Coordinates of C-alpha atoms (C1' of nucleotides) in Angstrom, one line a residue:
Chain A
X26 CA 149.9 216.8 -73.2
X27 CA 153.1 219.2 -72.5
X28 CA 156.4 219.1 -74.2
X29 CA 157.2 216.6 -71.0
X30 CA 160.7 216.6 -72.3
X31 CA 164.5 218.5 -71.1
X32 CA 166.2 219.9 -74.0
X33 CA 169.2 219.6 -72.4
X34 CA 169.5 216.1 -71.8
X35 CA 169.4 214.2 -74.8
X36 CA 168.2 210.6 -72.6
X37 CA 165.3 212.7 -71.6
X38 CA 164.6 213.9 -75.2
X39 CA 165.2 210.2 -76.5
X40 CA 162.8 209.0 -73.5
X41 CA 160.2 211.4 -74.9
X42 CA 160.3 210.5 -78.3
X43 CA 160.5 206.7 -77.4
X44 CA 156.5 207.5 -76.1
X45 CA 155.8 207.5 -79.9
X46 CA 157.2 203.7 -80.3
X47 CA 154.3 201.4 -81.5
X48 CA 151.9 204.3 -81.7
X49 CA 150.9 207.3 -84.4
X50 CA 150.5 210.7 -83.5
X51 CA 146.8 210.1 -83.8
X52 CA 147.0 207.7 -80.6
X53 CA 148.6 210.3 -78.8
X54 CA 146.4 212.9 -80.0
X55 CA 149.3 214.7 -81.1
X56 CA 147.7 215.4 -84.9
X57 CA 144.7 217.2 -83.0
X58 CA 146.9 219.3 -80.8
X59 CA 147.0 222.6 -82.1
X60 CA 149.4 223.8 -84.4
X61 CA 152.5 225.9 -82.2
X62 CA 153.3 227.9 -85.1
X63 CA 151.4 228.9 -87.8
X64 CA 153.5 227.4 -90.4
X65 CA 152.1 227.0 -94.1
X66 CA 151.9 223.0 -94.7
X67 CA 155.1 222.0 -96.9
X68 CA 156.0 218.7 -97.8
X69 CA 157.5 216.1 -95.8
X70 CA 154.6 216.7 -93.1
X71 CA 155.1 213.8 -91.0
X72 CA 158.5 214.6 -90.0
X73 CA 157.2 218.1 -89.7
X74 CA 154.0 217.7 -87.5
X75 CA 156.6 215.7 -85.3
X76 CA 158.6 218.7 -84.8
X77 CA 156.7 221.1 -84.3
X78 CA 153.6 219.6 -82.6
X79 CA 155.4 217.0 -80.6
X80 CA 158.5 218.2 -79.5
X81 CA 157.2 221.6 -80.0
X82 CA 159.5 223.7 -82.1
X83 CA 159.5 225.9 -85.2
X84 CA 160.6 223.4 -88.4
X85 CA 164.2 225.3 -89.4
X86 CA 167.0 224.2 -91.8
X87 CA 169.5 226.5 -89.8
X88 CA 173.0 225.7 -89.1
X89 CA 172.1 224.1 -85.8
X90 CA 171.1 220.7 -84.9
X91 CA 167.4 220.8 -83.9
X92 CA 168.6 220.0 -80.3
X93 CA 171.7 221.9 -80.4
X94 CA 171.7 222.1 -76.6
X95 CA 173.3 218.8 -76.9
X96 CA 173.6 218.5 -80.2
X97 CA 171.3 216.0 -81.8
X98 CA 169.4 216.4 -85.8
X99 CA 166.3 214.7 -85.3
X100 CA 165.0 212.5 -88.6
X101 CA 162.0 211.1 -89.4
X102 CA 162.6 208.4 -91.6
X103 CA 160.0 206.1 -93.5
X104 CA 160.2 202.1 -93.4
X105 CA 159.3 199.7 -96.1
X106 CA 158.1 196.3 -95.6
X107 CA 160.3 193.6 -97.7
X108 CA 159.3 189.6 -97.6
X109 CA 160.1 188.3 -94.6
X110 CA 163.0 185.8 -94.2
X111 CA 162.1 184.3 -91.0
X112 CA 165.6 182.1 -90.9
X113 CA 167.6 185.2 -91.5
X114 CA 170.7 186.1 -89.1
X115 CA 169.0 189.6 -89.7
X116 CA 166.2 190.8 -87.5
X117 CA 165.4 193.3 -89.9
X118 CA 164.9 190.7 -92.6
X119 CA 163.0 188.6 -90.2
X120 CA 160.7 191.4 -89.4
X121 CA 160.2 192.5 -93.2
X122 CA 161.7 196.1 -92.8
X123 CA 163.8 197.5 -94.9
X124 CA 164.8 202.2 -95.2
X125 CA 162.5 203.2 -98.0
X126 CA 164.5 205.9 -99.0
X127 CA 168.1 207.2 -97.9
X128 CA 168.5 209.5 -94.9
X129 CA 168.9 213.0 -96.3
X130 CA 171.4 215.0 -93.5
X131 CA 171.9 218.5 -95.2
X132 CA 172.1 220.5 -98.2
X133 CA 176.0 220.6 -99.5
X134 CA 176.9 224.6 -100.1
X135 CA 179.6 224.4 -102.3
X136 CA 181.9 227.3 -101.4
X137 CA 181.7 227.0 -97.5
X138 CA 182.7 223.0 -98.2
X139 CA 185.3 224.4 -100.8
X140 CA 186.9 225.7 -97.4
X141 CA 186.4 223.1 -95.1
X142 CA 188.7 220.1 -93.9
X143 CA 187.3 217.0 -91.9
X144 CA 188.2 217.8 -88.5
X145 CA 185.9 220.4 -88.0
X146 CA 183.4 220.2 -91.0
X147 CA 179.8 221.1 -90.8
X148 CA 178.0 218.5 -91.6
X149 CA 179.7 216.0 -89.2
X150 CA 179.1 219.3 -86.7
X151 CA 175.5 218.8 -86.8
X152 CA 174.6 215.4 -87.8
X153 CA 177.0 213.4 -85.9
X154 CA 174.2 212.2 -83.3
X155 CA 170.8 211.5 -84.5
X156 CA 167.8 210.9 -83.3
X157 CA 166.2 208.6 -85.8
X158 CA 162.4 207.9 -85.6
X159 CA 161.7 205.0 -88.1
X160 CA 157.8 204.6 -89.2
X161 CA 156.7 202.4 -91.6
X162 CA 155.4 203.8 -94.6
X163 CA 151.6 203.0 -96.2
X164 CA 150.1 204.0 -98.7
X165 CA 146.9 206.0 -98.8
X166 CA 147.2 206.2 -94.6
X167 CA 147.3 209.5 -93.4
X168 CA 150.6 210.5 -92.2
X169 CA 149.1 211.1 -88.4
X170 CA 147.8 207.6 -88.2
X171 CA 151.5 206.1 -89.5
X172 CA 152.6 203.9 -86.6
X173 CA 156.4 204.4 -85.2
X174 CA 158.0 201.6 -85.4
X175 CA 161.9 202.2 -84.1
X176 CA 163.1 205.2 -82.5
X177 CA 166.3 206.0 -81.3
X178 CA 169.5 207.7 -80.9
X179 CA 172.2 206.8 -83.4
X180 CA 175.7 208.0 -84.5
X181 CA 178.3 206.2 -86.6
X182 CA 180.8 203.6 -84.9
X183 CA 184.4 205.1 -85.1
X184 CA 185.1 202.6 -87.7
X185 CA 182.1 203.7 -90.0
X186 CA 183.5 207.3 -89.4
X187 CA 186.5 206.4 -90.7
X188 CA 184.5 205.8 -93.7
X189 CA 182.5 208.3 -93.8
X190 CA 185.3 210.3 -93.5
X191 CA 186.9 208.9 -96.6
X192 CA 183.6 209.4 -98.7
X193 CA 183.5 213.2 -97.3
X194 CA 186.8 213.6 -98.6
X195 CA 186.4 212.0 -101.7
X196 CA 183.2 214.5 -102.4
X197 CA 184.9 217.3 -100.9
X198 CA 188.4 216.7 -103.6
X199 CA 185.6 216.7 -106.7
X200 CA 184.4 220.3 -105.5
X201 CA 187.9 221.3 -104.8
X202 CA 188.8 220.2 -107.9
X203 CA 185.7 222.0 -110.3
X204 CA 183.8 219.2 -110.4
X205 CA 181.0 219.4 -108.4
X206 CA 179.0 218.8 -111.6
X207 CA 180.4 215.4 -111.9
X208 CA 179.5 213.7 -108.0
X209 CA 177.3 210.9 -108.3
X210 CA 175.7 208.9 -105.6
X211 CA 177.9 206.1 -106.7
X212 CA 181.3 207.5 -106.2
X213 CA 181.4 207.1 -102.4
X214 CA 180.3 204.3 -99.6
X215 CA 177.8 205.4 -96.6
X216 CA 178.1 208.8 -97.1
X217 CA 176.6 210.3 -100.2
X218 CA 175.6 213.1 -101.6
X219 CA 172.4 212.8 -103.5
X220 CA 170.8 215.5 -105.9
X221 CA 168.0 217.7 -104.0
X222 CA 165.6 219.9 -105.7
X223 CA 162.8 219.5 -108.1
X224 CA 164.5 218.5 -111.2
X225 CA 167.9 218.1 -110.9
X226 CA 168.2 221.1 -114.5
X227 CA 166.1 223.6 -111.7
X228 CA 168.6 223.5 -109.2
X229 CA 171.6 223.9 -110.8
X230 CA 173.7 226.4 -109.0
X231 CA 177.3 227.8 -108.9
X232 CA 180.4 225.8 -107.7
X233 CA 183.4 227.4 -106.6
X234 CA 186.4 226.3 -108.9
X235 CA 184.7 226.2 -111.8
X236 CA 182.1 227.7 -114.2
X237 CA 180.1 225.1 -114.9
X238 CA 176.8 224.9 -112.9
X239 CA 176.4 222.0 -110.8
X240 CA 172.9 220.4 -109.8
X241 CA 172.0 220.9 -106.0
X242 CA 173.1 218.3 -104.1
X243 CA 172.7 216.9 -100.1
X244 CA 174.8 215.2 -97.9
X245 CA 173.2 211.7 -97.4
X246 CA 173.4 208.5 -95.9
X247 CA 173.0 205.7 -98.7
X248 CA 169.8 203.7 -98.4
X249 CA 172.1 200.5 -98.2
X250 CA 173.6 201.7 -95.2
X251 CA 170.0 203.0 -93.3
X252 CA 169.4 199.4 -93.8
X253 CA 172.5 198.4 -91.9
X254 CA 171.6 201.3 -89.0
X255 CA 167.9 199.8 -88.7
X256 CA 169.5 196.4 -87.6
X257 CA 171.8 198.0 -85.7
X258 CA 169.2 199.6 -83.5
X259 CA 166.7 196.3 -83.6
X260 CA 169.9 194.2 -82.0
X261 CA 170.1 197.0 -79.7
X262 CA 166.3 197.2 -78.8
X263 CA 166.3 193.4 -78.5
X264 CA 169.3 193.3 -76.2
X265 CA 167.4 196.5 -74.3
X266 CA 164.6 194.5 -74.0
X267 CA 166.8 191.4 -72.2
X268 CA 169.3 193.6 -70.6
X269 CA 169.7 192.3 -66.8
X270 CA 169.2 194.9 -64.6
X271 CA 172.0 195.4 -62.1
X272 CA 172.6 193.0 -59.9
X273 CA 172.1 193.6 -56.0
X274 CA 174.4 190.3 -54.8
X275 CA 178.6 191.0 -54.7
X276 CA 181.2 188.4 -54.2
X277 CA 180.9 189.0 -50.7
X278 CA 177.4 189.1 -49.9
X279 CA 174.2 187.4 -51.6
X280 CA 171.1 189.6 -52.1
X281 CA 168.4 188.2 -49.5
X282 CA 171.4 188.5 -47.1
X283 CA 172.1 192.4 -48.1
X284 CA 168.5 192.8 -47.5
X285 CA 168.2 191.4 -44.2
X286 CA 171.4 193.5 -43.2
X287 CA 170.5 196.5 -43.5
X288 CA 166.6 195.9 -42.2
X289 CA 168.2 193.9 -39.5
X290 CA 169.7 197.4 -38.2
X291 CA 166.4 199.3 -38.1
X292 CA 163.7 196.6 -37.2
X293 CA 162.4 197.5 -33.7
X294 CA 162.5 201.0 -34.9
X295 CA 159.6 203.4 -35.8
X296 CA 158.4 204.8 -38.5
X297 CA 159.6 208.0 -38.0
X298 CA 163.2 207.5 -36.5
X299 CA 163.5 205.3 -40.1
X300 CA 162.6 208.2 -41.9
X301 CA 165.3 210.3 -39.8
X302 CA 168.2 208.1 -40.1
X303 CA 167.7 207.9 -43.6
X304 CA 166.6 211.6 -44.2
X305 CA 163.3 211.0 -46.1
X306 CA 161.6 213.8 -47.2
X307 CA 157.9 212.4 -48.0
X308 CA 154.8 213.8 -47.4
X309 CA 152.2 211.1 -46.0
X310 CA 149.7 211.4 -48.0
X311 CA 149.3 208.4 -50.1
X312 CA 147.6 205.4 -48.7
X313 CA 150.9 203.2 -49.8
X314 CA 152.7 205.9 -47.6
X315 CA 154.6 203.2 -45.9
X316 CA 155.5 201.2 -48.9
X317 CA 156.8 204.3 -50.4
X318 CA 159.1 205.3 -47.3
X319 CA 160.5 201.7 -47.7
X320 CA 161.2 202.4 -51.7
X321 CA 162.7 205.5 -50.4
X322 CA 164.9 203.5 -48.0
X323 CA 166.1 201.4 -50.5
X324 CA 166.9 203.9 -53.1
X325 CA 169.2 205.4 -50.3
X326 CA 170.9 201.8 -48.9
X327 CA 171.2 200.1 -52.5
X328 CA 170.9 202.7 -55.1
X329 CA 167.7 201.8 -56.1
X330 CA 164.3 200.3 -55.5
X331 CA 164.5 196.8 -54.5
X332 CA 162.5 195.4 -57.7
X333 CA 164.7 197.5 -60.2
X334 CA 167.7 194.8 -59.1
X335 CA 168.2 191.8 -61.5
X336 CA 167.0 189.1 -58.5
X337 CA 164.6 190.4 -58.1
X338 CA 163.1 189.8 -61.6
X339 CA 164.9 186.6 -61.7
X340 CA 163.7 185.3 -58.3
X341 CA 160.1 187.2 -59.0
X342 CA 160.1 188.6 -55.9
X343 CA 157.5 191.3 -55.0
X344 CA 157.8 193.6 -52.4
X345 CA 154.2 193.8 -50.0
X346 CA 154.5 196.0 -46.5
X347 CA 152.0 194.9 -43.6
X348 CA 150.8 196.8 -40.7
X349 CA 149.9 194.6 -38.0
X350 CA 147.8 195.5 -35.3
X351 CA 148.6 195.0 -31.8
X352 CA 147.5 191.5 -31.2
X353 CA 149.3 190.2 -34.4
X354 CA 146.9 190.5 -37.0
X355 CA 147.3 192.3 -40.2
X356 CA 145.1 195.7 -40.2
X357 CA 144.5 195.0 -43.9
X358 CA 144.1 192.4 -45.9
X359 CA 146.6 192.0 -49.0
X360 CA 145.4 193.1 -52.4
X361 CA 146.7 191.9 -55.8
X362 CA 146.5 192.8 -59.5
X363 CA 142.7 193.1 -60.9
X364 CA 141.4 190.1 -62.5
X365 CA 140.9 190.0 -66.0
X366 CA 137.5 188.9 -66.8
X367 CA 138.0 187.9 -70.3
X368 CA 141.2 186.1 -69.6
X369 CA 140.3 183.8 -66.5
X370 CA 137.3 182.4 -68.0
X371 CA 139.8 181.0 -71.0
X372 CA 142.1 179.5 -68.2
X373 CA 142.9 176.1 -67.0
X374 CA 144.1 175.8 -63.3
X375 CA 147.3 174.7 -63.8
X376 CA 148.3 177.1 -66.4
X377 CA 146.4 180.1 -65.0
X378 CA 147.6 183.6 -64.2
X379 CA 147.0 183.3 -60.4
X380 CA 148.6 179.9 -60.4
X381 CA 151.4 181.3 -61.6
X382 CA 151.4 183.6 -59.6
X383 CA 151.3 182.2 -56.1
X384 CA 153.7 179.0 -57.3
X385 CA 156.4 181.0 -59.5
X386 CA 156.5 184.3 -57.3
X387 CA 158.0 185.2 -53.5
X388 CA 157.1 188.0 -51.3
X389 CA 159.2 190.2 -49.5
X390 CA 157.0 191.3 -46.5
X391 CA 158.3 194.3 -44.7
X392 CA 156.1 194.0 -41.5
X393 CA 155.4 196.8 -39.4
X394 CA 153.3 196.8 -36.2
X395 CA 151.6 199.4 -34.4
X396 CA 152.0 200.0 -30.7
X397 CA 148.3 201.0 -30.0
X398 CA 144.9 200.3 -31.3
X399 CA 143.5 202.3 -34.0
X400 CA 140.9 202.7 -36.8
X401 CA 142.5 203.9 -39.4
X402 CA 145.9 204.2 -40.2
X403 CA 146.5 208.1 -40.4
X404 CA 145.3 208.5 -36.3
X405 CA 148.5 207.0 -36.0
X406 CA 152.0 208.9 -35.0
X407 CA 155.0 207.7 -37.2
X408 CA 156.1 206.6 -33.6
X409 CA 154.1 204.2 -33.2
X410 CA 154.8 202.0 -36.2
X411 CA 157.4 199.8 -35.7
X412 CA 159.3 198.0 -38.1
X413 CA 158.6 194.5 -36.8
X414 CA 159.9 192.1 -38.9
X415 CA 161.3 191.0 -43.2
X416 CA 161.1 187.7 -44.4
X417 CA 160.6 186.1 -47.8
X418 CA 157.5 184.0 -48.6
X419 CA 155.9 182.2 -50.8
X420 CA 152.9 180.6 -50.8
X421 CA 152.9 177.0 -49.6
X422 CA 152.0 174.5 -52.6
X423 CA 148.8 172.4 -50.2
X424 CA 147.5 176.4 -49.9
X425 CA 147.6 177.1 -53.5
X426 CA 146.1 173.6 -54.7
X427 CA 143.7 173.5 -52.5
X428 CA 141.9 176.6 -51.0
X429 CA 143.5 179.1 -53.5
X430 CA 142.2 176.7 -56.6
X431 CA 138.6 176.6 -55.0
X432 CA 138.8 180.6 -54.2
X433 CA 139.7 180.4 -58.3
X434 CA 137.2 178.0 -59.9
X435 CA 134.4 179.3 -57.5
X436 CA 135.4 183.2 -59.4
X437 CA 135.7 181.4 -62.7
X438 CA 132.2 179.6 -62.9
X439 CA 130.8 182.8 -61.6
X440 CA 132.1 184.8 -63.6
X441 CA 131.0 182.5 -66.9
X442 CA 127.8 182.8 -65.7
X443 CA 127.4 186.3 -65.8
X444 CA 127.2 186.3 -61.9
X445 CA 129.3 189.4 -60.9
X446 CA 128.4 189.9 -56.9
X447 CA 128.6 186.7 -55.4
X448 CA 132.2 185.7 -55.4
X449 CA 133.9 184.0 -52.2
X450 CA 134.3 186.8 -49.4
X451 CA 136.4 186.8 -46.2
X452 CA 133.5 184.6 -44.6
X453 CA 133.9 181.9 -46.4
X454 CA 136.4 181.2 -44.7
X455 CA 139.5 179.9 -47.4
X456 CA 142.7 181.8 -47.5
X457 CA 141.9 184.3 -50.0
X458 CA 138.2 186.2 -51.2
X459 CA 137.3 188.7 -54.6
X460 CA 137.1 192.1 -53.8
X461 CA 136.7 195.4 -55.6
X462 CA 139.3 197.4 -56.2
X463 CA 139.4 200.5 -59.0
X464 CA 139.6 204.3 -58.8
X465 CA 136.1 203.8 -57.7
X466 CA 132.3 202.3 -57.8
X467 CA 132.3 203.3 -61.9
X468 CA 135.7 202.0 -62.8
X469 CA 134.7 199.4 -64.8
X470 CA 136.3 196.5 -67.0
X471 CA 134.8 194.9 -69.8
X472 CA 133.1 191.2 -69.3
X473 CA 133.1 188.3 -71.8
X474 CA 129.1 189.0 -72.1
X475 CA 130.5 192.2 -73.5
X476 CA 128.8 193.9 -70.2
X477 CA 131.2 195.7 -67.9
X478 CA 131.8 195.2 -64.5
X479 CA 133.7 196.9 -61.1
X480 CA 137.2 196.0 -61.1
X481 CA 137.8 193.1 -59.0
X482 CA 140.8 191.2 -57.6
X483 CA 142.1 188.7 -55.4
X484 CA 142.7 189.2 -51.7
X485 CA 144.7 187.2 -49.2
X486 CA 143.0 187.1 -45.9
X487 CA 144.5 189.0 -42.7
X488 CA 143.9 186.2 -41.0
X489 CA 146.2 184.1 -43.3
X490 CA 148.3 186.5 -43.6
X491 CA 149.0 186.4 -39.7
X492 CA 149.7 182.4 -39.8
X493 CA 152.1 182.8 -42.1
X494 CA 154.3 185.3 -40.6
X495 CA 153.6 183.3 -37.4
X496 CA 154.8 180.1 -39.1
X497 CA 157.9 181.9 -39.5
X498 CA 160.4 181.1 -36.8
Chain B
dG15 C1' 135.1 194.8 -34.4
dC16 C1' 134.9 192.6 -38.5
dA17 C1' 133.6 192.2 -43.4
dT18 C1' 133.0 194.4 -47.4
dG19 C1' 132.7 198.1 -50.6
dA20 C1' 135.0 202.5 -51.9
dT21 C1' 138.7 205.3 -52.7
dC22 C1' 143.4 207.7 -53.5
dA23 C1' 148.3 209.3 -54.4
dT24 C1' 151.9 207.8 -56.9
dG25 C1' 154.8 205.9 -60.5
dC26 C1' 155.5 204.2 -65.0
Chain C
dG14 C1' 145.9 207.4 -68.4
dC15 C1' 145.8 203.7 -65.7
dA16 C1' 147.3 200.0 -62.8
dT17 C1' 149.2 199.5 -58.4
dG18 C1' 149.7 199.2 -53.6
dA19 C1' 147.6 200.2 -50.4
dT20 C1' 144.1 202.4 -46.7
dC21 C1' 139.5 204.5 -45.5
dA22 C1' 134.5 204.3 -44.6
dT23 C1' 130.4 202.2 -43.5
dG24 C1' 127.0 199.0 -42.0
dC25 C1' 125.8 195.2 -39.3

DNA sequence: GCATGATCATGC
DNA sequence: GCATGATCATGC
């Protein structure tokens, strides 16, 4: 595993870390990865295997943020579970977490503070931006098999820097006053500065308006207000994880209409005058060469692929290409997702994933058709694939209770009989048969005999296929 | 020439 | 690292 990450770009850096989410550095067999530096092991390992192993640089406490490109402190702060309050308006108390321990931002040197006023003050300087990776603390579990459990980027809302800003002040007027000896923890809101070091009679150092010595002391945020920044960054996750994507309809236009605009202005041409009008630089190498051209074509006449646009997960519409031959019938049949051994043989028709599937989902078939014969695909020039037709399907209910359920219980008795090679083919003569499909003959999934088996999955007959675009007016 | 098994680049 | 969206290869 690289350091897959751009340490210029603080969405790439947070996209990287994010990897981490729900997993330990164990999973990732990051732990086993060899050390980049050969540090002596210090305390506070975790956060310290994360930088340096991870992301890949040498632990520091300089001046700097640890991204200082664009300016983000990285933290790796430990999570407590608390009872759960299932009816709380709080996702964190609904989840049980809770910040073990408050988030520690830098050590306070008294004399450089003694000088400094808010607008440009250090700490602020490198700790306004965070990126806060929450695990949840165990005990006796070795720090590389602690599981991530929220990670993030974070900085204070203006109004909790307006705070903050007070609470810096009011720390800041003690030391400018000789009293760095008397700060406490309490004296301020988010902001605080706790006592760092061994014992706190250790690390008594100087202050600068004053003789007396004052214990060492960090700029922190209080462990009352990581709790509030921990449900800050759930709500956000859960509203990440319900955000519409962007929607493809305007005021003037509906989606499916959009669509068959701008196909409407290239069908009847080929392949390759497709690929000049709309510049495509792509090498054809894959075997979903065409569907990738027409990704490519999207990305350039909507901004994006077609199934990154909210309707398209709303509507659950899936996007399938066809190459027809020259006498109308599909080169290929049409392949779907592999079939889950374990999970079909728990399934009831009517509830089932391939019921589902067919009665809750619509295709989008980009249909091209070749001008000549062929064999296989890759004899062909670009100019002789022809954008033929688009239209939206789905699959007619009589199909999908009928032939598509006896294609399914067939493939569901067999398979609770242990009988892996003798599932409906082409022959038989329904609108669908079980075929292989993996990376190859020994890519295998496990079996509810706990035997494993080729990777199968469902395929709609070309044959079918071709009645259905034909049904089609 | 079709049916079936095998395979592959790509993207997430 | 693996599923996906497909096409390729082969045997009858």
């Amino acid at each position: 595993m690289d350091y897959n990450y751009d340490k210029n770009n603080k969405e790439s850096i947070e996209q990287y870390a994010r990897k981490l989410l729900n997993k330990s550095l164990n999973e990732l067999n990051i732990y086993n990865r060899e050390y980049r530096f050969n540090n002596k092991k210090s305390k506070g390992r975790l956060g310290q295997t994360v930088e340096e192993s991870y992301f890949g640089y040498r632990v520091n406490s300089k001046q700097e943020a640890d991204f200082d490109e664009v300016g983000v402190e990285l933290k790796v702060c430990p999570l407590k579970n608390i009872k759960k309050k299932p009816n709380s308006n709080n996702i964190r108390e609904r989840l049980g977490y809770s910040a073990k321990e408050r988030v520690v931002l830098s050590i306070i040197d008294y004399f450089k503070l003694n000088n400094e006023v808010w607008d440009n003050n250090s700490i602020m300087d490198k700790c306004e931006e965070l990126l806060l990776m929450f695990y949840m603390n165990k005990k006796d579990v070795p720090t590389e098999d602690l599981i991530f459990k929220i990670i993030s980027l974070w900085k204070p809302s203006q109004q909790d820097l307006k705070i903050i800003e007070s609470d810096w002040n009011t720390i800041v007027s003690k030391v400018k006053d000789g009293k760095a000896h008397e700060i406490s923890e309490g004296d301020t809101m988010y902001l605080g500065a706790c006592t760092k070091g061994s014992t706190a009679e250790k690390s008594k150092r100087l202050q600068p308006n004053s003789n007396i010595l004052a214990p060492q002391r960090a700029f922190s945020y209080k462990r009352s207000y990581v709790d509030y920044i921990i449900e800050d960054l759930l709500r956000k996750e859960q509203y990440k994880k319900f955000k519409l994507a962007k929607s493809l309809s305007d005021e003037y236009m509906l989606f499916d209409q959009k669509i068959y605009n701008i196909f409407n202005e290239i069908v009847n041409k080929s392949l390759d005058e497709i690929i000049k009008v709309y510049s495509i630089n792509r090498q054809r190498k894959a075997k979903n060469f065409i569907r990738l051209v027409i990704d490519d074509v999207c990305k350039i006449a909507f901004g994006d692929k077609l199934d990154n646009f909210e309707e398209f997960k709303k509507a659950n519409i899936e996007i399938k290409t066809i190459l027809l031959k020259p006498n109308g019938i599909p080169k290929e049949s049409m392949s779907f997702e592999q079939i889950d051994y374990c999970e079909i043989v728990n399934e009831e028709w009517n509830t089932s994933t391939i019921r589902n599937k067919f009665e809750n989902k619509k295709h989008l078939w980009i249909i091209f058709k070749s001008k000549i014969n062929f064999k296989k695909q890759s004899e062909l020039g670009l100019d002789d694939i022809l954008l033929n037709k688009v239209m939206l399907w789905n699959m007619p209910i009589a199909d999908l209770d009928n032939s598509m359920y006896k294609v399914w219980i067939d493939t569901t008795n067999k398979i609770k009989q242990g009988d892996y090679n003798n599932f409906i083919k082409i022959s038989n003569g329904e609108i669908a048969h079980i075929r292989p499909k993996g990376k190859d003959a020994n890519d295998l999934a496990l079996t509810p005999q706990g035997t494993k088996e080729r990777k199968k999955c469902f395929w709609l007959n070309s044959k079918y296929i071709k009645e259905q675009i034909e049904k089609e007016i």
